[in-house]
Coordinates of C-alpha atoms in Angstrom, one line a residue:
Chain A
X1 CA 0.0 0.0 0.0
X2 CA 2.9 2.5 0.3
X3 CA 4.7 1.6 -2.8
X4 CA 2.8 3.8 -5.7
X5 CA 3.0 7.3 -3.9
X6 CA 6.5 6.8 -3.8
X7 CA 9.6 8.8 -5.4
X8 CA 11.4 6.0 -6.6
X9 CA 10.3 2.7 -6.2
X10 CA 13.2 -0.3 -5.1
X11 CA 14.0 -3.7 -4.5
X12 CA 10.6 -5.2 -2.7
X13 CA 7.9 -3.4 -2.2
X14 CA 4.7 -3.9 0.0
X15 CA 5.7 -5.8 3.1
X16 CA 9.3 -5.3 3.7
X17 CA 8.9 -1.7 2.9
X18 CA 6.6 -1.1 5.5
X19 CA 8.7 -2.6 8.1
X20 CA 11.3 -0.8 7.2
X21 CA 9.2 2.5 7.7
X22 CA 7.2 1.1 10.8
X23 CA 11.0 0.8 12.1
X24 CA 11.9 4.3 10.6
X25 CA 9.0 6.5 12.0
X26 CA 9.7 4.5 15.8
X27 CA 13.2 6.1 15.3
X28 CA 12.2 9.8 13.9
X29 CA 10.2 9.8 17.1
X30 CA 12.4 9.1 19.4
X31 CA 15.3 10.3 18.2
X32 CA 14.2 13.2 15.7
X33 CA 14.1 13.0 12.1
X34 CA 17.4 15.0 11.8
X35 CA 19.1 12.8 14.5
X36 CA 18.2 9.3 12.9
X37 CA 20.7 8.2 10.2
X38 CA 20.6 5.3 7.4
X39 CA 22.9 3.9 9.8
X40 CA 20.8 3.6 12.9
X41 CA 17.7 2.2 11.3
X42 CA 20.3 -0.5 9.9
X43 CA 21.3 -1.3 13.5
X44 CA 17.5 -1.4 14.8
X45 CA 16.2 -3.3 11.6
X46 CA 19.1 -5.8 12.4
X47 CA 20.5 -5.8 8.5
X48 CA 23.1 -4.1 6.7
X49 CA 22.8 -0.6 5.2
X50 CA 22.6 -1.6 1.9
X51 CA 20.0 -4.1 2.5
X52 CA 17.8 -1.0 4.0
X53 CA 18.8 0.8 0.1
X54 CA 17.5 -2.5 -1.5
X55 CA 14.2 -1.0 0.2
X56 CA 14.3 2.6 0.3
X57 CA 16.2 5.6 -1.9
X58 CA 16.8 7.7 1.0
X59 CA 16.1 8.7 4.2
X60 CA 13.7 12.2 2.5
X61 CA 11.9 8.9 1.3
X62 CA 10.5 7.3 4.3
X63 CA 9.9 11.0 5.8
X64 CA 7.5 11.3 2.9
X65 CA 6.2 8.0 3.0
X66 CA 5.9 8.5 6.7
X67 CA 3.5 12.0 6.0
X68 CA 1.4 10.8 3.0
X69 CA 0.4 7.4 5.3
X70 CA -1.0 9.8 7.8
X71 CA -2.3 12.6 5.3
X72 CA -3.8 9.6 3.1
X73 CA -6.1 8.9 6.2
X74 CA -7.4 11.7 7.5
X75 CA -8.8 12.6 3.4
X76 CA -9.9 8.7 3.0
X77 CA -12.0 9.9 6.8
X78 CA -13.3 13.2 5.1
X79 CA -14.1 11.3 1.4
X80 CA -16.4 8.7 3.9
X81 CA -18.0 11.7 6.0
X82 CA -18.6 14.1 2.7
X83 CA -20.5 10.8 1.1
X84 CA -22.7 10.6 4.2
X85 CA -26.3 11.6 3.6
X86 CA -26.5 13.5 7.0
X87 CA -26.5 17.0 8.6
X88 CA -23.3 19.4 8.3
X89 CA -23.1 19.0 12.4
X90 CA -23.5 15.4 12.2
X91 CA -20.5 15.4 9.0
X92 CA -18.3 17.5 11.4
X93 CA -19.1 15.5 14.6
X94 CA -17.6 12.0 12.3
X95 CA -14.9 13.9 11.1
X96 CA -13.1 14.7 14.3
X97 CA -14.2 11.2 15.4
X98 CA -12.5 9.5 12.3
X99 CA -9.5 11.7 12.8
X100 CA -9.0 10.8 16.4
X101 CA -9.2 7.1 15.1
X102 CA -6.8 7.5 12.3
X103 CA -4.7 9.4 14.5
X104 CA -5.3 6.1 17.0
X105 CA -4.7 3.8 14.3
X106 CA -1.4 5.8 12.6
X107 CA -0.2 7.3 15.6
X108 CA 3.5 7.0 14.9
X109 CA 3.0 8.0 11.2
X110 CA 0.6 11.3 12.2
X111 CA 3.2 12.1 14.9
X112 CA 6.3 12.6 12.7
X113 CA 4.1 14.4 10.6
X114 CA 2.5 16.8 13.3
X115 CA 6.2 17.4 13.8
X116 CA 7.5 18.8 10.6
X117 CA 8.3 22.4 10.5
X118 CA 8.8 22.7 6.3
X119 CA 12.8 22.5 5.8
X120 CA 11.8 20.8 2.5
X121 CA 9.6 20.8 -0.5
X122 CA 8.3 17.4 0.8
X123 CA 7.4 19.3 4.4
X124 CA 6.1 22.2 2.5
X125 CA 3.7 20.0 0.7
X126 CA 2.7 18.2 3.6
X127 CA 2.1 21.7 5.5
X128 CA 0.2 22.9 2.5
X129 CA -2.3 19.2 2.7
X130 CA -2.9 20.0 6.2
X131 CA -4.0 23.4 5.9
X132 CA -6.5 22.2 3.4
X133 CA -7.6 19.8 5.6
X134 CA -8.1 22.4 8.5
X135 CA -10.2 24.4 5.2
X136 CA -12.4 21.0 5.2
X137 CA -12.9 21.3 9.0
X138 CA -13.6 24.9 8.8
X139 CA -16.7 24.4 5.7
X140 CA -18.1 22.1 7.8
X141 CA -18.1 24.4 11.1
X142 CA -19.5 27.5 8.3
X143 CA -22.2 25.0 7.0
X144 CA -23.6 23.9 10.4
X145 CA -23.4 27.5 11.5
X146 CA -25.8 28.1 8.7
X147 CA -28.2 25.2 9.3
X148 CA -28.2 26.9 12.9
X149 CA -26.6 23.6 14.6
X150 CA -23.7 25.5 15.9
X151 CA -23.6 28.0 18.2
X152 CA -23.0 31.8 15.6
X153 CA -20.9 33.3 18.4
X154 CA -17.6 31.1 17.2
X155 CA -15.4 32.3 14.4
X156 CA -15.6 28.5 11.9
X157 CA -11.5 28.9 11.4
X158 CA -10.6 29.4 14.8
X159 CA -13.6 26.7 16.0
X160 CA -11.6 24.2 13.2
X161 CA -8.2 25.1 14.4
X162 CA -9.0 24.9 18.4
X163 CA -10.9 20.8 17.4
X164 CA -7.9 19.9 15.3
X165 CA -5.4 21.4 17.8
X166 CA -7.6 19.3 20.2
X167 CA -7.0 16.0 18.2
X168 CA -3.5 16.4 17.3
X169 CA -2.8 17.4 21.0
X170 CA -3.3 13.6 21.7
X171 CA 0.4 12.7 20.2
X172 CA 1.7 14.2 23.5
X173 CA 0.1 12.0 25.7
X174 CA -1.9 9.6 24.2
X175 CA -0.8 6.0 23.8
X176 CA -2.7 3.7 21.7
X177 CA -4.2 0.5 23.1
X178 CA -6.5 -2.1 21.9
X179 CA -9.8 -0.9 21.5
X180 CA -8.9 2.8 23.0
X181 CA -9.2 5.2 20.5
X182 CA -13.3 4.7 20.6
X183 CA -13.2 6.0 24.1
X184 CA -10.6 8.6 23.6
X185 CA -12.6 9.4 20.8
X186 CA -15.7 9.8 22.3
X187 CA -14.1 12.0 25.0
X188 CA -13.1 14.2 22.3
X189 CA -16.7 14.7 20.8
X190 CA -18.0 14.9 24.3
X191 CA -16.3 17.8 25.2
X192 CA -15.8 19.5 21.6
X193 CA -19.7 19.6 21.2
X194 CA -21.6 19.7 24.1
X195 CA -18.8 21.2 26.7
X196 CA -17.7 19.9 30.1
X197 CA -20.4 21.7 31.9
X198 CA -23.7 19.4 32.4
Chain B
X1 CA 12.8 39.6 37.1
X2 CA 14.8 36.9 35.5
X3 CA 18.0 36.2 37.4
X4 CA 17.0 34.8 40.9
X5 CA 16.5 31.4 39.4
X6 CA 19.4 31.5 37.0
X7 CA 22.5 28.8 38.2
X8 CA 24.6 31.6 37.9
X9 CA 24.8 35.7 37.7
X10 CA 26.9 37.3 35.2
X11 CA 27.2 41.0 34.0
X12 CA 24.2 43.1 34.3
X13 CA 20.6 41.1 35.2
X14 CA 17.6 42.8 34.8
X15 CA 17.0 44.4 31.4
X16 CA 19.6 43.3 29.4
X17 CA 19.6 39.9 30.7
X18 CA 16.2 39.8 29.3
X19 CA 16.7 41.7 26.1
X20 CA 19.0 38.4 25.5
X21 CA 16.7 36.3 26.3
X22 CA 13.9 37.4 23.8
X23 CA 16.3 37.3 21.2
X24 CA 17.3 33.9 22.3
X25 CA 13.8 32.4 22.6
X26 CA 13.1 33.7 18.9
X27 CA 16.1 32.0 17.4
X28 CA 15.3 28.7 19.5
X29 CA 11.9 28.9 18.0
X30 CA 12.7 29.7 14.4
X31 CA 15.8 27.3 14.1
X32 CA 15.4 24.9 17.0
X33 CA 17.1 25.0 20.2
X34 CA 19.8 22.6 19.1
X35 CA 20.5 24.6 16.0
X36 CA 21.1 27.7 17.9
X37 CA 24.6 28.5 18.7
X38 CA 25.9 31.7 21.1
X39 CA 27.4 32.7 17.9
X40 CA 24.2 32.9 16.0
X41 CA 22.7 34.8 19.4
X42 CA 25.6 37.3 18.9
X43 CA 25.1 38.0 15.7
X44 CA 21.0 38.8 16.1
X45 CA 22.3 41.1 18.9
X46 CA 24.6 42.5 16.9
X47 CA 27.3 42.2 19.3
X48 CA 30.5 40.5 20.0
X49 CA 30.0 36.4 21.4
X50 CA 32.1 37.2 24.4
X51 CA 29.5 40.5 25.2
X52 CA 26.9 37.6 25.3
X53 CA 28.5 35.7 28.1
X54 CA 29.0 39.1 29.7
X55 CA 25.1 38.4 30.5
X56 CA 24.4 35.2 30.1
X57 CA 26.5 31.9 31.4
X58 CA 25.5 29.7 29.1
X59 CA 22.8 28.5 26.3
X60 CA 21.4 25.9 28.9
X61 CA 21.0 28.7 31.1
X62 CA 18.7 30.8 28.5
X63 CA 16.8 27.1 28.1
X64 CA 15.9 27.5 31.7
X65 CA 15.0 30.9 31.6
X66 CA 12.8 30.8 29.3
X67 CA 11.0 27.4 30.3
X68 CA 11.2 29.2 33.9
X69 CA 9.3 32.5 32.3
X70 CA 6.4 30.2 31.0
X71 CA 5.8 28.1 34.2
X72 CA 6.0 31.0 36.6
X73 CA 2.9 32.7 34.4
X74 CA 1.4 29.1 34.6
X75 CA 1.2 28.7 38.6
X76 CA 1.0 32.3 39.7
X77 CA -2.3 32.0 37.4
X78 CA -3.2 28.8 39.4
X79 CA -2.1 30.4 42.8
X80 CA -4.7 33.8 42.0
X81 CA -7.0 31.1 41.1
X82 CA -6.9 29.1 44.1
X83 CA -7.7 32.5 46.1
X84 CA -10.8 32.8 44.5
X85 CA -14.3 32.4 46.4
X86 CA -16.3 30.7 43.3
X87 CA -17.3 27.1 42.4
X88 CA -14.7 24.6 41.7
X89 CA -16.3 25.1 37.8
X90 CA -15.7 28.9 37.7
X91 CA -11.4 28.3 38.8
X92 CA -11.2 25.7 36.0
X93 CA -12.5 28.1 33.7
X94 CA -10.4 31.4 35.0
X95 CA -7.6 28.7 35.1
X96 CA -8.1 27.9 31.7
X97 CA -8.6 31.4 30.4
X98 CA -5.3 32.6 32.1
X99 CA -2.9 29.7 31.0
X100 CA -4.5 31.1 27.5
X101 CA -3.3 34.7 28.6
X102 CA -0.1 33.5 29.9
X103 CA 0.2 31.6 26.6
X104 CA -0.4 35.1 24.6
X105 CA 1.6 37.2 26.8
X106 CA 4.7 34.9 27.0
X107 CA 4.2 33.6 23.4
X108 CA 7.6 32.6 22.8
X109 CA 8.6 31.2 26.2
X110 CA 5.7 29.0 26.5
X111 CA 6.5 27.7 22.7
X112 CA 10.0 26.8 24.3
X113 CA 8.8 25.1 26.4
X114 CA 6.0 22.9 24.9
X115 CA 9.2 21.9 22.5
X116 CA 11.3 20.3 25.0
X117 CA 11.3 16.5 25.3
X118 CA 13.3 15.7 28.6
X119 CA 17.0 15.7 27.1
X120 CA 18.7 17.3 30.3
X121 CA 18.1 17.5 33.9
X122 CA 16.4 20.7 33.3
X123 CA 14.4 19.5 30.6
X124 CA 13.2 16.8 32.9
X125 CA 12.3 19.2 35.5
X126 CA 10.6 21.3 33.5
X127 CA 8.4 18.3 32.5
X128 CA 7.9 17.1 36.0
X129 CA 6.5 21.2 36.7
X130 CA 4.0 20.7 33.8
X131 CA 2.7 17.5 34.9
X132 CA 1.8 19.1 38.5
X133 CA 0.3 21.9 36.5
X134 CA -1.6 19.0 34.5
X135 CA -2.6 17.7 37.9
X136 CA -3.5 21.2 39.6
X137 CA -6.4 21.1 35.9
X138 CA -7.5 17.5 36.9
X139 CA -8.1 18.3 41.0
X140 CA -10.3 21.2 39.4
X141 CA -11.9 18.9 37.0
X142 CA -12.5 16.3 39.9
X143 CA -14.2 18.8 42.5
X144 CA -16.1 20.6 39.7
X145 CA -17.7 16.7 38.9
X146 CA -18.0 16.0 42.9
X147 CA -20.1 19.6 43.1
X148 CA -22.4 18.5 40.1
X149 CA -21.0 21.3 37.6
X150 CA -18.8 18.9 35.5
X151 CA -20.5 16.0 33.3
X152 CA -19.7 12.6 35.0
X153 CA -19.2 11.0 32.1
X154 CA -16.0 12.1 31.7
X155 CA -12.3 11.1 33.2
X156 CA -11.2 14.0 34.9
X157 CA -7.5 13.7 33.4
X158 CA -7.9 13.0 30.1
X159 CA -10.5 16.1 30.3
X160 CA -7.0 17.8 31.7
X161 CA -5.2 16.9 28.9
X162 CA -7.5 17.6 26.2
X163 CA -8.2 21.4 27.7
X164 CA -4.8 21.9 27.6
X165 CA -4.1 20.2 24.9
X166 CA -6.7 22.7 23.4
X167 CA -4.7 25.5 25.1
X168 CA -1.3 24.4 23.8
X169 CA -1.8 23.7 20.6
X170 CA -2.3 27.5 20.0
X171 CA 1.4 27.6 20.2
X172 CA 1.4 26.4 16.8
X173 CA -1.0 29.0 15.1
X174 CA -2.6 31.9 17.0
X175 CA -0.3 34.7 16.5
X176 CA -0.6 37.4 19.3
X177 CA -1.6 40.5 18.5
X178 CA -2.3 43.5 20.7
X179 CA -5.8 43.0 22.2
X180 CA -6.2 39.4 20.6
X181 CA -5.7 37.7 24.0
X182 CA -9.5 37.7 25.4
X183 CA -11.2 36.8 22.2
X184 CA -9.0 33.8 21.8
X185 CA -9.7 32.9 25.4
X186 CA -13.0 33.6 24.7
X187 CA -13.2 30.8 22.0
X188 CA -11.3 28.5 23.8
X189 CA -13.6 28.4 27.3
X190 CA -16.9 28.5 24.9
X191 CA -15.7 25.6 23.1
X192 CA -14.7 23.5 25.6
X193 CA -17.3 24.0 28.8
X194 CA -20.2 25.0 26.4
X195 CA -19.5 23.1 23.4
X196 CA -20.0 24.0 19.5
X197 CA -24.0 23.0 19.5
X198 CA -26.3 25.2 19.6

């Protein structure tokens, strides 16, 4: 599944390339993207550096790889909500819920990319598919505002920004489990839509 | 107002000490705090490297500062908090709207240190001070539930975490402007003890 979006394609693709990013990301996290060479994903994959070329072109490589698997989700989760035959509240409501959930499911992957700054034209372009997901989130806010199911009194950018920054907040502290994200995810829709006051 | 927690005293405290220090906490911010070298400081400040050590000891000891600056604003907001006669519900929500104000006001020192991951003693300090801050928001969250004010379907820290999760995550795009402080707080407590429905 990682394979087509790809720069260059090598040696075997599909299952040994995603281990060698599932490896790849661990280390970007831990150690920072900058501070992770070729090298040390050699050592922690156990094989030589030229066995981890045989897989990937280049370290840029997995960094993209590592951003599009993340970015890939969240627009799969708003191409499902924008097909559902429901009100712009109720599209808005699944939205954050799928993001916490691909957030859940692709933590590591949404993590190195909540963490790029834009050194590159990779980063840049990642930058520039986030903000257009935040403009997704912010329709939806404008379009419930005008069916009157949100409250008028909340500026739709700032309301998309403050949910996504609520989401993506979760990378700090949040550790996936088995069959958490549901509950993590329905805290988040708890308190994004009806407020912690009863 | 700086120097009294500073590991050592150099030079002139007081203004100039802290004229360094802004300058600092911009560079750590725009290049990263690793990237930053006294030589780069000197050359924002326009002076010599050695005038820089005639205020300041060391680059570890601007890291401190600045995480000091942020988590000073954080608990004197909790300690005026804690003085006030109201509901356990009304000090969450003047807690939250301050650390928003603090957030504003001390833009670049709070961005500091939301960035820092535990690499030094002082890094892990610094972590340890936000987790009791992160604990002062869940006792709040826990007596607001026990006085009826808070819903009960919700664990009081991971409502901790997601409020200031909210709260922190303007660090990476509210941009402080003169006056801009109050709305954004505004937004911030409607969202989250309110909600977005109507």
């Amino acid at each position: 599944m990682a394979s087509s979006a790809a720069p260059r394609r090598r040696g075997r693709p599909g299952h040994d390339q995603d281990a060698v990013l599932a490896v790849a990301v661990r280390l970007f996290n831990e150690r920072g993207y900058d501070y992770t060479s070729m090298y040390d994903l050699a050592v922690a994959l156990g094989i030589t550096k030229s066995s981890v070329y045989h897989h990937i072109a280049s370290k840029e490589q997995l960094l993209q790889m590592a951003m599009d698997r993340a970015l890939d989700g969240l627009f799969e989760a708003a191409d499902e909500v924008r097909a559902l035959d429901v009100s712009a509240l109720e599209r808005l409501e699944q939205l954050i819920r799928r993001s916490v959930i691909v957030l859940s499911d692709r933590f590591e992957y949404v993590t190195v990319l909540l963490r790029v700054r834009g050194n590159t034209a990779a980063e840049q372009h990642a930058l520039a598919r986030r903000r257009e997901f935040d403009g997704l989130v912010t329709e939806l806010v404008k379009q419930a505002q005008a069916e009157g199911d949100v409250r008028p009194d909340i500026d739709p950018p700032t309301a998309a920004r403050l949910l996504l920054g609520m989401v993506n907040s979760l990378t700090e502290w949040y550790r996936p489990r088995p069959g958490s994200a549901e509950s993590i995810a329905d805290a988040v829709t708890v308190l994004a839509f009806d407020g912690l006051r009863t």
